[in-house]
Short mmCIF file of C-alpha atoms and ligand atoms in Angstrom, two decimals:
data_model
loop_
_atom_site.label_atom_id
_atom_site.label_comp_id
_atom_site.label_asym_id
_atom_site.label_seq_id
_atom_site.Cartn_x
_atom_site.Cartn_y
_atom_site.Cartn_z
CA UNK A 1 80.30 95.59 93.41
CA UNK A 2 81.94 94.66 90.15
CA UNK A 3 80.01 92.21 89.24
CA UNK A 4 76.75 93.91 89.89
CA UNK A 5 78.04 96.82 87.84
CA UNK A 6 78.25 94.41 84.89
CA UNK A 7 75.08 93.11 85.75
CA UNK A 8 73.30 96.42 84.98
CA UNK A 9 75.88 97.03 82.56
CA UNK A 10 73.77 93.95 81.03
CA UNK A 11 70.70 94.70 81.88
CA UNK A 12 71.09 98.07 80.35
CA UNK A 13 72.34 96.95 77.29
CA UNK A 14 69.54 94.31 76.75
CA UNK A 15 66.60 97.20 77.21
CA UNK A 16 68.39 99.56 74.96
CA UNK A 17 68.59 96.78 72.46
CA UNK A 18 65.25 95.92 72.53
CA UNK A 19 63.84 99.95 72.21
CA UNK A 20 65.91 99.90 69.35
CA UNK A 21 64.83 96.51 68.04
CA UNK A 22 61.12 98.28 68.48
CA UNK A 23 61.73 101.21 66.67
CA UNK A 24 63.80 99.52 63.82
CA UNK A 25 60.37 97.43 63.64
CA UNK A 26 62.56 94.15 64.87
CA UNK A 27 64.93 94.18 62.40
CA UNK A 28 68.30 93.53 63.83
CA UNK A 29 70.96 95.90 62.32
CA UNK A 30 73.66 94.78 64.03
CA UNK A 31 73.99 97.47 66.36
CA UNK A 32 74.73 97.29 70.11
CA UNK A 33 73.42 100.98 71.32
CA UNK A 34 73.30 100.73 75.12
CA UNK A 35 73.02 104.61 75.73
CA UNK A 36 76.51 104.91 76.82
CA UNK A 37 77.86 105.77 73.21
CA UNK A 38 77.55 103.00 70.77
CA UNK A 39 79.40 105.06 67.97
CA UNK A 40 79.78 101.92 65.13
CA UNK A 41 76.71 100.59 63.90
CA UNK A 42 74.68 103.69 63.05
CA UNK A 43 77.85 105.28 61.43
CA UNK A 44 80.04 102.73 60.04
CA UNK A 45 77.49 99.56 59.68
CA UNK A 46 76.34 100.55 55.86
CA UNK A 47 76.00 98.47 53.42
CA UNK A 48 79.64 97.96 51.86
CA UNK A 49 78.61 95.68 49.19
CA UNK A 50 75.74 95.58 45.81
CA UNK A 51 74.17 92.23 46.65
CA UNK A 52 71.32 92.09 49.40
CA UNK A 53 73.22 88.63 50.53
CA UNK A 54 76.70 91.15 50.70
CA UNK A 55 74.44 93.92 52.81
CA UNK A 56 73.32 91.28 54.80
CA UNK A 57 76.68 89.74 55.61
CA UNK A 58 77.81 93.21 56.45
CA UNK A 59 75.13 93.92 58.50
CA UNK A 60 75.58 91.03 61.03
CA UNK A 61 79.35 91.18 62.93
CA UNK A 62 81.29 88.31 64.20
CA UNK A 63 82.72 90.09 67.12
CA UNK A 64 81.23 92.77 69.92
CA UNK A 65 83.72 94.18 71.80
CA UNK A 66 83.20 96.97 74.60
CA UNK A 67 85.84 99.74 74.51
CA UNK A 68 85.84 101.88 78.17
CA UNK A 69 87.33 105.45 78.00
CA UNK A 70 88.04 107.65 81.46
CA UNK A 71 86.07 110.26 79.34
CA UNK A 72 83.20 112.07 78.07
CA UNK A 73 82.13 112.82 73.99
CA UNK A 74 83.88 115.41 72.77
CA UNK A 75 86.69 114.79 74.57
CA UNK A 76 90.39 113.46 73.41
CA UNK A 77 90.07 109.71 74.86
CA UNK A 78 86.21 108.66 73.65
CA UNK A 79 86.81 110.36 70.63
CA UNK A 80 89.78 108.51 69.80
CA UNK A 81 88.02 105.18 70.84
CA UNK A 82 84.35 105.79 68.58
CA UNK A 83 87.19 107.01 65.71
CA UNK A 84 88.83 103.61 66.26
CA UNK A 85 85.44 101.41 66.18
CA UNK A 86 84.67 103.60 63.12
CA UNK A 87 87.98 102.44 61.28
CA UNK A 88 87.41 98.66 62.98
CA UNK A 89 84.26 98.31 61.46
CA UNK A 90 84.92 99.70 57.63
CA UNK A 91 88.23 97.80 57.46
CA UNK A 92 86.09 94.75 58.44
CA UNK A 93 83.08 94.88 56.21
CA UNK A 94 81.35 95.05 59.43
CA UNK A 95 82.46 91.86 61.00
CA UNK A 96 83.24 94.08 63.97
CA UNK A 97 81.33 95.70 65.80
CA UNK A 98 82.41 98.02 68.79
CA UNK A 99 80.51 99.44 71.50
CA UNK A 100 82.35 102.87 73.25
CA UNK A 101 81.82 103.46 76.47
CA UNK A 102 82.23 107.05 78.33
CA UNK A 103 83.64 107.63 81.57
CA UNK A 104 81.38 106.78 84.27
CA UNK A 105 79.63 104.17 82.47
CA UNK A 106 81.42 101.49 83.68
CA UNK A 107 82.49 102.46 87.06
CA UNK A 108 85.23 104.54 88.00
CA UNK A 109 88.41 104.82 86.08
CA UNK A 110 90.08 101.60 88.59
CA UNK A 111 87.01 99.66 88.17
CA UNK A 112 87.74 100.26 84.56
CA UNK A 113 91.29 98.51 84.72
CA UNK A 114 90.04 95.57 86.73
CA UNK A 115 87.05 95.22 83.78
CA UNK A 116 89.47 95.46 81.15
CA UNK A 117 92.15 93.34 83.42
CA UNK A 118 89.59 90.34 83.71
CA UNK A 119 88.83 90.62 80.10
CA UNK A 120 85.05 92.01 80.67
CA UNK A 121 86.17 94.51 78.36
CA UNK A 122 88.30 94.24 75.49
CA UNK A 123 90.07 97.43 74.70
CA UNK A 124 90.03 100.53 77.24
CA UNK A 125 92.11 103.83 77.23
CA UNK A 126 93.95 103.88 80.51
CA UNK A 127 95.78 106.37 82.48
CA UNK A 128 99.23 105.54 84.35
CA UNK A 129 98.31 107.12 87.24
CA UNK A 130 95.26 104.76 88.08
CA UNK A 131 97.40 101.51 87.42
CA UNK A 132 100.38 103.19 89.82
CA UNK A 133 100.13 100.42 92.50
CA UNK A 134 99.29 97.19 90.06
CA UNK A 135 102.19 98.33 87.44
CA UNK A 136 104.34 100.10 89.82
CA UNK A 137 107.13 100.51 86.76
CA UNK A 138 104.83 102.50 85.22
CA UNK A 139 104.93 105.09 87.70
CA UNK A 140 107.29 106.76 86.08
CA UNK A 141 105.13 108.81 83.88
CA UNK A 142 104.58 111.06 87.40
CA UNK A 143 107.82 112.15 86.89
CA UNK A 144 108.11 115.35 86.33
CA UNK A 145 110.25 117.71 83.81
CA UNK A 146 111.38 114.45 82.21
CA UNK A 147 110.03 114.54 79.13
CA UNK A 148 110.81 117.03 76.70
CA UNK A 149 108.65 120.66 76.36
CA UNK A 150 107.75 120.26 72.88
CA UNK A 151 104.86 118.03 72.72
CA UNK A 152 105.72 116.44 69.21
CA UNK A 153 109.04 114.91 70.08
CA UNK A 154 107.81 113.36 73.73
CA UNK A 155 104.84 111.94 70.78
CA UNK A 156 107.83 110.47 68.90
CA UNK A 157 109.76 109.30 71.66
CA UNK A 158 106.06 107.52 73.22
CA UNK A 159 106.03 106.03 69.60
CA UNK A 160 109.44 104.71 69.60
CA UNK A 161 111.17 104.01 72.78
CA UNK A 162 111.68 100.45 73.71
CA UNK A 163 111.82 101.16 77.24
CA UNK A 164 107.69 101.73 76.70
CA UNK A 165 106.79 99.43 73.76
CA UNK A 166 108.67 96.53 74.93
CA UNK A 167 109.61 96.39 79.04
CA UNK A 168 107.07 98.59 80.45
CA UNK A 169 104.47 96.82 77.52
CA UNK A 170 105.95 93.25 79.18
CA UNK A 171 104.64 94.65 82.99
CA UNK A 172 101.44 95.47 81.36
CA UNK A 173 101.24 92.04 79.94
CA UNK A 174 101.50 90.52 83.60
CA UNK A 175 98.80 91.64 84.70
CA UNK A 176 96.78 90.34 81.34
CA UNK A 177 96.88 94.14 79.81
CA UNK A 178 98.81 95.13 76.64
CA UNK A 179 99.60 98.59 76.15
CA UNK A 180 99.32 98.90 72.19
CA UNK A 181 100.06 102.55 72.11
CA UNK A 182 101.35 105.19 74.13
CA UNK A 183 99.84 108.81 73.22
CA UNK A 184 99.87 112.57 75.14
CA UNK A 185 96.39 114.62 75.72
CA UNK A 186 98.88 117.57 76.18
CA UNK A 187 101.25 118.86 78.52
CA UNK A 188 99.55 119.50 82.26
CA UNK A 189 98.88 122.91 83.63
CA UNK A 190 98.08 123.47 87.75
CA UNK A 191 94.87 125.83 88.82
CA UNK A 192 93.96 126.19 91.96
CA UNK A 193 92.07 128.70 94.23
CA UNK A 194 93.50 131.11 96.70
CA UNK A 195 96.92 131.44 95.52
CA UNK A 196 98.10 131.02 92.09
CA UNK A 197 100.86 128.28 92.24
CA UNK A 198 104.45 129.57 91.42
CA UNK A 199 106.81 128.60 93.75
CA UNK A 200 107.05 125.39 95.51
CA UNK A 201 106.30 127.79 98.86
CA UNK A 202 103.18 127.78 97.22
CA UNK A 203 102.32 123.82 97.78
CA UNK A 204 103.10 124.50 101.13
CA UNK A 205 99.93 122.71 103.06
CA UNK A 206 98.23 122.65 99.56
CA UNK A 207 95.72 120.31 99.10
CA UNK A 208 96.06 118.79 95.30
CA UNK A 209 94.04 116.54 93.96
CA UNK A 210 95.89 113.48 91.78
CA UNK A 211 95.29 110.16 90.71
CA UNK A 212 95.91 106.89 92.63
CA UNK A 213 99.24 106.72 92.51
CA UNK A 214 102.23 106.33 95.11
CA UNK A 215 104.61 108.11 92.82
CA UNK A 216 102.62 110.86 91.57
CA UNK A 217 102.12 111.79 95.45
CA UNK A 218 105.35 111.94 95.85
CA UNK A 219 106.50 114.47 93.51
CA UNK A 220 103.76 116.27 95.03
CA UNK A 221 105.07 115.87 98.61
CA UNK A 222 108.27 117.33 97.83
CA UNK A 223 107.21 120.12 96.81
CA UNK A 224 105.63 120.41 100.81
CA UNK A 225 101.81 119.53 99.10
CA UNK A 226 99.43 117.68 101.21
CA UNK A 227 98.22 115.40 97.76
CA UNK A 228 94.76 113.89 97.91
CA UNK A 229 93.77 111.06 95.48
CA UNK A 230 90.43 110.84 94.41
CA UNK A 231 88.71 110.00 90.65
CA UNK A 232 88.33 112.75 88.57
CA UNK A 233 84.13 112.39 88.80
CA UNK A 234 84.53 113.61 92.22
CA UNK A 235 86.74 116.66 91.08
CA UNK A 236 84.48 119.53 90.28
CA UNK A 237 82.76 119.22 93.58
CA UNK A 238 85.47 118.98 95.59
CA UNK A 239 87.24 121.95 94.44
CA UNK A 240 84.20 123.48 94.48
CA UNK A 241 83.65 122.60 97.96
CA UNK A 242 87.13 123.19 99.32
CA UNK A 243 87.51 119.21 99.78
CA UNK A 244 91.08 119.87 97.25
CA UNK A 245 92.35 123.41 96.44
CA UNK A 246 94.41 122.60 92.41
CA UNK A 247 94.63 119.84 89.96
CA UNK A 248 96.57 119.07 87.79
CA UNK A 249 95.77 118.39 83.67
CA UNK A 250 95.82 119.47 79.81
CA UNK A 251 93.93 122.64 79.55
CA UNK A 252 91.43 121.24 76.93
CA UNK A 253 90.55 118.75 79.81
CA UNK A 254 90.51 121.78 82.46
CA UNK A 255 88.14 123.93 80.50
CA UNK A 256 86.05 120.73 78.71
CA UNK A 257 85.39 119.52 82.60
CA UNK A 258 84.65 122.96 83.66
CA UNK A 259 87.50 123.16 86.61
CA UNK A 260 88.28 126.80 85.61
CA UNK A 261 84.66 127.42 87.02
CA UNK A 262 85.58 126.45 90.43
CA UNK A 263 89.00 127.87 90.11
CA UNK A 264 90.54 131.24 90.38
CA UNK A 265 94.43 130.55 88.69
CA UNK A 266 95.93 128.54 86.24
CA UNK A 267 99.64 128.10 86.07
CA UNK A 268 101.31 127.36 82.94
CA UNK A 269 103.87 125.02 84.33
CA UNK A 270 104.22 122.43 81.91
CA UNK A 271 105.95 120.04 85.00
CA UNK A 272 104.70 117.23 82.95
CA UNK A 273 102.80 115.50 80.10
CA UNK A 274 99.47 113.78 80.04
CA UNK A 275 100.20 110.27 78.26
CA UNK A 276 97.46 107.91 78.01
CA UNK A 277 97.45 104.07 76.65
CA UNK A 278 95.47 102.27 74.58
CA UNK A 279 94.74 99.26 76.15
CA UNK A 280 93.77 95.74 75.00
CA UNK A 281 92.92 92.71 77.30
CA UNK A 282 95.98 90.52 76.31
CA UNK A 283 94.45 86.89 76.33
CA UNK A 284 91.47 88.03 74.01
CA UNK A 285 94.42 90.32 71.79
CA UNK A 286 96.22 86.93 71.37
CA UNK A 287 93.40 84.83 70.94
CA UNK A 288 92.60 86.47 67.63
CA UNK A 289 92.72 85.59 64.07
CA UNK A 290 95.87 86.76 62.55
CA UNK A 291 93.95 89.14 59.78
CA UNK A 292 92.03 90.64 62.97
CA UNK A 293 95.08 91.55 64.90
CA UNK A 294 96.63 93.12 61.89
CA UNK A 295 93.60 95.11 61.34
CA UNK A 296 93.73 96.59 65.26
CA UNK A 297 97.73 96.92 65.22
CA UNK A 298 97.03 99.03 61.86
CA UNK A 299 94.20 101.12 63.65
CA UNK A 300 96.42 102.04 65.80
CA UNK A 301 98.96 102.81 63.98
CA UNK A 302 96.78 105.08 61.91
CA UNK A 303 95.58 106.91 65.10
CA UNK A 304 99.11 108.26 65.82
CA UNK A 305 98.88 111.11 64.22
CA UNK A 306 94.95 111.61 64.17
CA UNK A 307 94.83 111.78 67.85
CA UNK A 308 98.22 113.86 68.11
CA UNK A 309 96.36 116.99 65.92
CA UNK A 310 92.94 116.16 67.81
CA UNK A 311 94.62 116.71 71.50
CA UNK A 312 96.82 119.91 69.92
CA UNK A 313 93.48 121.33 68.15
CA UNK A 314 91.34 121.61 71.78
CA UNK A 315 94.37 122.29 73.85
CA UNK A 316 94.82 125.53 71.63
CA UNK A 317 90.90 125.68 71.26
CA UNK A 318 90.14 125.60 74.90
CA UNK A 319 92.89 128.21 75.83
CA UNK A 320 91.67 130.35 73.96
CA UNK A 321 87.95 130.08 75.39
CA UNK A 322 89.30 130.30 78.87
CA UNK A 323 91.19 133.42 78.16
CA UNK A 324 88.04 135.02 76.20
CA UNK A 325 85.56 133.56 79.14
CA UNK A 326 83.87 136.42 80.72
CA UNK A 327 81.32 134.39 82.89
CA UNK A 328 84.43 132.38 84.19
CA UNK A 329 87.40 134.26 84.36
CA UNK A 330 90.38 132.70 84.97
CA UNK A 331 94.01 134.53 85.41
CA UNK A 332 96.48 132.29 83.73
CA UNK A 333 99.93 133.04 84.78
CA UNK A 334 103.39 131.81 82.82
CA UNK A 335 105.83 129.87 84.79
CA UNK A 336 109.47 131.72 83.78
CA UNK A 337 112.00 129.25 83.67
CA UNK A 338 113.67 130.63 86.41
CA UNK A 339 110.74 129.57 88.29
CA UNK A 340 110.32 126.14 86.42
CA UNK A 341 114.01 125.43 87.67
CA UNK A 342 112.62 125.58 91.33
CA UNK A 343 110.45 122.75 90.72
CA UNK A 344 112.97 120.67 88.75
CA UNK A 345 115.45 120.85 91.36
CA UNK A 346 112.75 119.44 93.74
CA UNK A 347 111.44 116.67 91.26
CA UNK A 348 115.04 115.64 89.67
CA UNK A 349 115.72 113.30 93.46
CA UNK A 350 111.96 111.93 92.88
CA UNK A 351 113.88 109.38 90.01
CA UNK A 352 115.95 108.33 93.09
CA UNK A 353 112.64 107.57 94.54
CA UNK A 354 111.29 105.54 91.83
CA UNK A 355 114.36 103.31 91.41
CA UNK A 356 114.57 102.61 95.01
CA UNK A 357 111.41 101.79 95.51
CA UNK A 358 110.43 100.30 92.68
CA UNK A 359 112.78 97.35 91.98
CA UNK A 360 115.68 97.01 89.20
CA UNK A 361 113.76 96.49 86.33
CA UNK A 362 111.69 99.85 87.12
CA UNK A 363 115.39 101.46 87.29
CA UNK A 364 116.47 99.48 84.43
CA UNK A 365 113.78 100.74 82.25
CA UNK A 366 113.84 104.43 83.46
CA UNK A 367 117.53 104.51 82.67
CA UNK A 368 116.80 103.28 78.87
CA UNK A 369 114.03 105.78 78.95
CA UNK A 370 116.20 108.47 80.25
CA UNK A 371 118.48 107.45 77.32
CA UNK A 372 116.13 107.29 74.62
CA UNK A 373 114.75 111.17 76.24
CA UNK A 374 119.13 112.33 75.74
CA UNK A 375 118.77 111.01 72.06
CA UNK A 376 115.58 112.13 71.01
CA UNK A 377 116.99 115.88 72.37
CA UNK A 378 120.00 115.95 70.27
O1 6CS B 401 92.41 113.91 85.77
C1 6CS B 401 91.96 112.84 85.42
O2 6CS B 401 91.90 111.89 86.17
C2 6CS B 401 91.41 112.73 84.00
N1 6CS B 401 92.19 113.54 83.11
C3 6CS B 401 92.17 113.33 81.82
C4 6CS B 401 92.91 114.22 80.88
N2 6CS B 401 91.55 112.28 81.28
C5 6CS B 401 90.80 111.32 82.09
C6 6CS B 401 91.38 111.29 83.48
O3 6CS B 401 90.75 110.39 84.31
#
């Protein structure tokens, strides 16, 4: 299945290339534009230099790389991967050249991580939650209630806690991935249909969609919810359907993927935050020229902050249209933290969980993380 995916991935690519080869009247521009979101060469491939020899150097890269996101345009992850190919190309003169995909494009968000894993793809943005049984450490982003509330500090501490950028980054690197950054689409909000979801009596029986991940169904289970894995493409249909009755995610996501259609409540619970990584096949990553690898870790670093105001914008965008949405009404309701307390007494036993099931150095690196959290706080 994987490989035929690639296949057509291929054989996709190659008939784009040559419609565009056709209309450019056969003059190869150095784009890669495979209808899945090639973002560089039309925007970032222009001529950087006087000379026709300089345009022409800039106009033919040294390296195409494929970049997978778990999402659509518009939203947080692709747009932080075509801004990244943007900056990758103009800090390169054009030498490289990177073609985003969005979600679907390649497969399903696993069938993304075994791509990037096998070093089909170079970079990807990955969620925790679909690496929860290959990186089992990483499971600890399910937690709930242990970050902080305010969404700027849990930024810093993803930006500076060792626990993340050098153990759980070493797990990653196992399993041939490397985790270059660590950044949050928002704090997650439940809807669901039927009942809107304030006390854990609530879960009782409740059928809630999540992402593959042992851990993540746990801190559902204790809560008395009946959790049901399943990719997110599946999602609007199935709560649509009745197949799931609440998800969990940032509202911009919520309202961008249209689950407040299908849905009748949304609880502001803030149990957790959405974190996402940016994620480079490690072999290729060290396999490049120092100069290159300087120019990605700088990317990145640049993106900090870009992508922090991008996912704060729509979150604070997309409320706002839900609340104003006449032809989809949705009746948000505010967890009190009375009522948030309920939950956190269920979910503070789920880091018993995780270091018992998940060896020492998953305990090891949730008690640094846990420190690093007490610091950050004070
Ligand atoms: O719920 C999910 O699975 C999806 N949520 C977000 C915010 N991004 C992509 C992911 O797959």
């Amino acid at each position: 299945m994987f490989k035929s995916k690639k296949r057509n991935f291929l054989v996709s690519a190659v008939l784009s290339l040559s419609l565009i080869l056709a209309a450019c009247g056969g003059d190869d521009d150095g784009t890669t534009d495979d209808g899945n979101g090639d973002v560089n060469g039309d925007t970032t491939g222009e001529d950087t230099t006087e000379t026709d020899e300089g345009a022409d150097e800039a106009k033919s890269p040294e390296y195409h790389w494929d970049f997978v996101t778990e999402e659509y345009q518009g939203q947080v992850q692709y747009e932080y991967a075509a801004e990244f190919a943007r900056r990758m190309a103009e800090k390169s003169d054009g030498r490289v050249d990177i073609t985003v995909y969005e979600f679907g494009g390649l497969g399903d968000e696993v069938d993304q991580v075994e791509q990037l894993q096998l070093g089909f793809t170079e970079f990807g943005i990955v969620s925790p939650g679909f690496t929860g049984t290959m990186v089992e450490e990483a499971q600890l982003f399910a937690l709930h209630f242990l970050f902080p509330d305010d969404v700027a500090l849990t930024q810093e501490i993803l930006d500076s806690s060792e626990a993340l950028n050098v153990h759980l980054r070493e797990k990653y690197e196992e399993h041939n991935m490397t985790p270059l950054a660590y950044f949050t689409e928002g704090p997650m909000q439940w809807t669901s249909n039927g009942l809107p979801l304030t006390t854990p009596d609530d879960f009782d029986g409740f059928k809630m969609r999540i992402q593959q991940s042992p851990l993540i169904s746990q801190s559902y289970e204790v809560y008395g919810a009946d959790p049901t894995p399943m990719s997110w493409g599946e999602l609007y249909t199935s709560l649509d359907q009745g197949v799931v009755d609440g998800q969990e995610n940032p509202i911009f996501f919520i309202e961008d993927a249209g689950f407040h259609e299908v849905q009748d409540y949304m609880t502001i619970s803030n149990h957790n935050n959405y974190v996402a990584m940016t994620v480079v096949n490690t072999d290729f990553y060290n396999g490049l020229p120092e100069d290159i690898q300087g120019m990605i870790d700088e990317t990145v670093a640049e993106l900090r902050d870009w992508v922090f105001d991008l996912q704060d914008q729509m979150n604070s965008d997309l409320l706002t249209a839900m609340e104003e949405s006449e032809e989809h009404p949705t009746e948000i309701y505010n967890l009190t933290e009375d009522e948030r307390q309920a939950f956190r007494d269920l979910a503070m036993p789920v880091r018993d969980f995780f270091r018992e099931n998940y060896g020492d150095d998953a305990g090891r690196i949730l008690d640094l993380l846990e420190e690093e959290i007490e610091a950050a706080r004070n």
